[in-house]
Amino acid sequence: MYPIFRFFESWCQDENRHGDFFAAVLKSQKHLLNTFESKLWCKFFLLSVYVTMYLNDLQRNEFYATIGLDAKQFDKHVIIKTNQSAGTLFPVIYDVENPEFFNLLDLCAEANQTLINVEKESSQPFEKFVQKVPAYFKMASSLIKLYLLPVIEMKYSWTQEESYKVV
C-alpha cells in the first residue's frame, strides 16, 4: 500500500486549494451566505457530502480494514473535522455531536446495503422493485430527518477588507 501514500500529501493540498477557491468565491459574494435560502443550500451541500462519503466508504469497508482502519470510525472523524472546517465559512453547520446524526447515517447505510443486496439477487425486475420499496422509504425518511436536525448557527461579521471573522 505504501506507494499510494507517496501521493497523499499533494492530493490533500490539491483538495485544500479547491476548498480555498470555493471559499474565496463565496466570500466575494456576500449574498450567497447571508440569506435564509443560503442556509438551506449549505445544509443540503454538507449533508450531500457527508452522506455520499459515508455510504461509499462503508461499501468499501474491506479496503479500509486492509489498511488497518475502521471505515465507520474513520468517516466519523472526517465528518467532524470537515464540519469544523465548514464552520469557518458557512452560516450553519450540522451538530454532528448529536447522537441522532450518526444514528440516521447508519440507517441510510443499512438501507443502501439492502438496495445493493436486492440488486445482486437474480429476481424479476418487478420483484426487485417491490423488495426495494421499504429500503427507499427508509433511506428517504432518514435523509429528511437528517436535513431537519437542528443546526449550529455560525455568527460572522464582515470587516472592511471583506474577510470573514467569527464574532
XYZ file of C-alpha atoms in Angstrom:
167
model
C 0.000 0.000 0.000
C 2.951 2.344 0.552
C 3.192 3.802 -2.994
C -0.328 5.200 -2.645
C 0.729 7.345 0.288
C 3.569 8.999 -1.626
C 0.897 10.961 -3.500
C -1.333 11.591 -0.491
C 0.105 14.964 0.577
C -0.088 16.507 -2.900
C -3.648 15.179 -3.287
C -4.634 16.742 0.058
C -3.045 20.044 -0.900
C -4.925 19.992 -4.192
C -8.202 19.438 -2.316
C -7.271 22.304 0.014
C -6.735 24.611 -2.968
C -10.184 23.682 -4.312
C -11.687 24.499 -0.928
C -9.809 27.797 -0.743
C -11.059 28.778 -4.212
C -14.641 27.850 -3.305
C -14.363 29.872 -0.068
C -12.972 32.901 -1.927
C -15.881 32.822 -4.402
C -18.421 32.651 -1.578
C -16.726 35.366 0.478
C -16.721 37.692 -2.535
C -20.467 37.218 -2.966
C -21.920 38.065 0.457
C -25.476 37.436 -0.688
C -24.619 33.767 -1.215
C -24.125 33.313 2.531
C -26.482 35.769 4.224
C -29.973 34.636 3.273
C -32.400 32.056 4.572
C -32.073 30.206 1.269
C -28.290 30.121 1.582
C -28.631 28.354 4.928
C -30.863 25.731 3.332
C -28.372 25.235 0.474
C -25.446 24.991 2.913
C -27.310 22.296 4.855
C -28.033 20.461 1.612
C -24.425 20.698 0.448
C -22.972 19.483 3.743
C -25.468 16.649 4.019
C -24.750 15.588 0.425
C -21.017 15.447 1.152
C -21.412 13.557 4.425
C -23.947 11.010 3.184
C -22.088 10.322 -0.059
C -18.805 9.747 1.741
C -20.366 7.629 4.491
C -22.289 5.346 2.137
C -19.405 4.950 -0.324
C -16.811 4.237 2.344
C -18.961 1.705 4.176
C -19.311 -0.199 0.898
C -15.504 -0.382 0.840
C -15.174 -1.498 4.440
C -12.877 -4.379 3.458
C -10.404 -1.990 1.829
C -10.256 0.169 4.947
C -9.744 -2.948 7.076
C -6.737 -3.968 4.943
C -5.001 -0.708 5.831
C -5.959 -1.014 9.489
C -8.863 1.407 9.604
C -12.466 1.029 10.677
C -14.379 2.773 7.870
C -17.167 3.962 10.151
C -14.833 5.427 12.783
C -12.659 6.996 10.087
C -15.680 8.627 8.442
C -16.974 9.923 11.777
C -13.619 11.573 12.380
C -13.507 13.056 8.858
C -17.091 14.338 9.105
C -16.404 16.016 12.457
C -13.248 17.692 11.102
C -14.942 18.695 7.838
C -17.864 20.141 9.769
C -15.481 22.221 11.899
C -13.795 23.486 8.744
C -17.148 24.280 7.121
C -17.982 26.347 10.186
C -15.329 28.867 9.202
C -17.325 29.777 6.097
C -20.895 28.501 6.123
C -23.637 30.261 8.102
C -24.828 26.920 9.521
C -23.257 23.536 10.188
C -24.688 20.270 11.429
C -24.483 19.342 15.085
C -22.535 16.152 14.369
C -22.114 15.604 18.113
C -25.854 14.946 18.282
C -26.073 11.120 18.529
C -29.083 11.175 16.216
C -26.868 12.418 13.360
C -24.778 9.253 13.076
C -27.722 7.010 14.009
C -29.578 8.358 10.972
C -26.484 7.968 8.775
C -26.342 4.341 9.894
C -29.979 3.854 8.875
C -29.112 5.267 5.452
C -26.182 2.852 5.231
C -28.422 -0.097 6.149
C -30.963 0.903 3.507
C -28.199 1.342 0.944
C -26.817 -2.118 1.701
C -30.301 -3.604 1.323
C -30.609 -1.947 -2.105
C -27.225 -3.364 -3.129
C -28.136 -6.848 -1.911
C -31.502 -6.841 -3.695
C -29.840 -5.694 -6.921
C -27.378 -8.600 -6.744
C -30.175 -11.140 -6.464
C -31.349 -12.785 -9.651
C -35.040 -11.977 -9.448
C -37.507 -10.370 -11.811
C -37.484 -6.549 -12.165
C -40.913 -6.113 -10.564
C -39.922 -8.363 -7.662
C -36.725 -6.338 -7.166
C -38.729 -3.132 -7.165
C -41.123 -4.443 -4.523
C -38.188 -5.596 -2.390
C -36.505 -2.193 -2.720
C -39.507 -0.030 -1.745
C -39.006 -0.374 2.050
C -35.310 0.461 1.672
C -36.127 3.506 -0.474
C -38.604 4.644 2.166
C -36.080 4.072 4.971
C -33.413 5.990 3.052
C -35.711 8.899 2.152
C -37.163 9.256 5.644
C -33.689 9.121 7.213
C -32.371 11.763 4.798
C -35.311 14.051 5.540
C -34.791 13.602 9.287
C -31.087 14.347 8.855
C -31.844 17.504 6.903
C -34.303 18.654 9.555
C -31.952 18.108 12.501
C -31.127 21.298 14.398
C -28.035 23.060 13.094
C -25.415 25.227 14.713
C -25.727 28.848 13.633
C -22.355 30.420 12.937
C -22.023 34.104 13.786
C -19.923 36.190 11.413
C -19.316 39.801 10.565
C -17.695 41.296 7.504
C -14.678 43.531 8.052
C -13.661 46.399 5.790
C -11.343 44.027 3.947
C -14.283 41.712 3.201
C -12.827 38.829 5.191
C -14.921 36.547 7.301
C -14.333 36.682 11.036
C -16.079 34.749 13.808
C -17.833 37.138 16.214
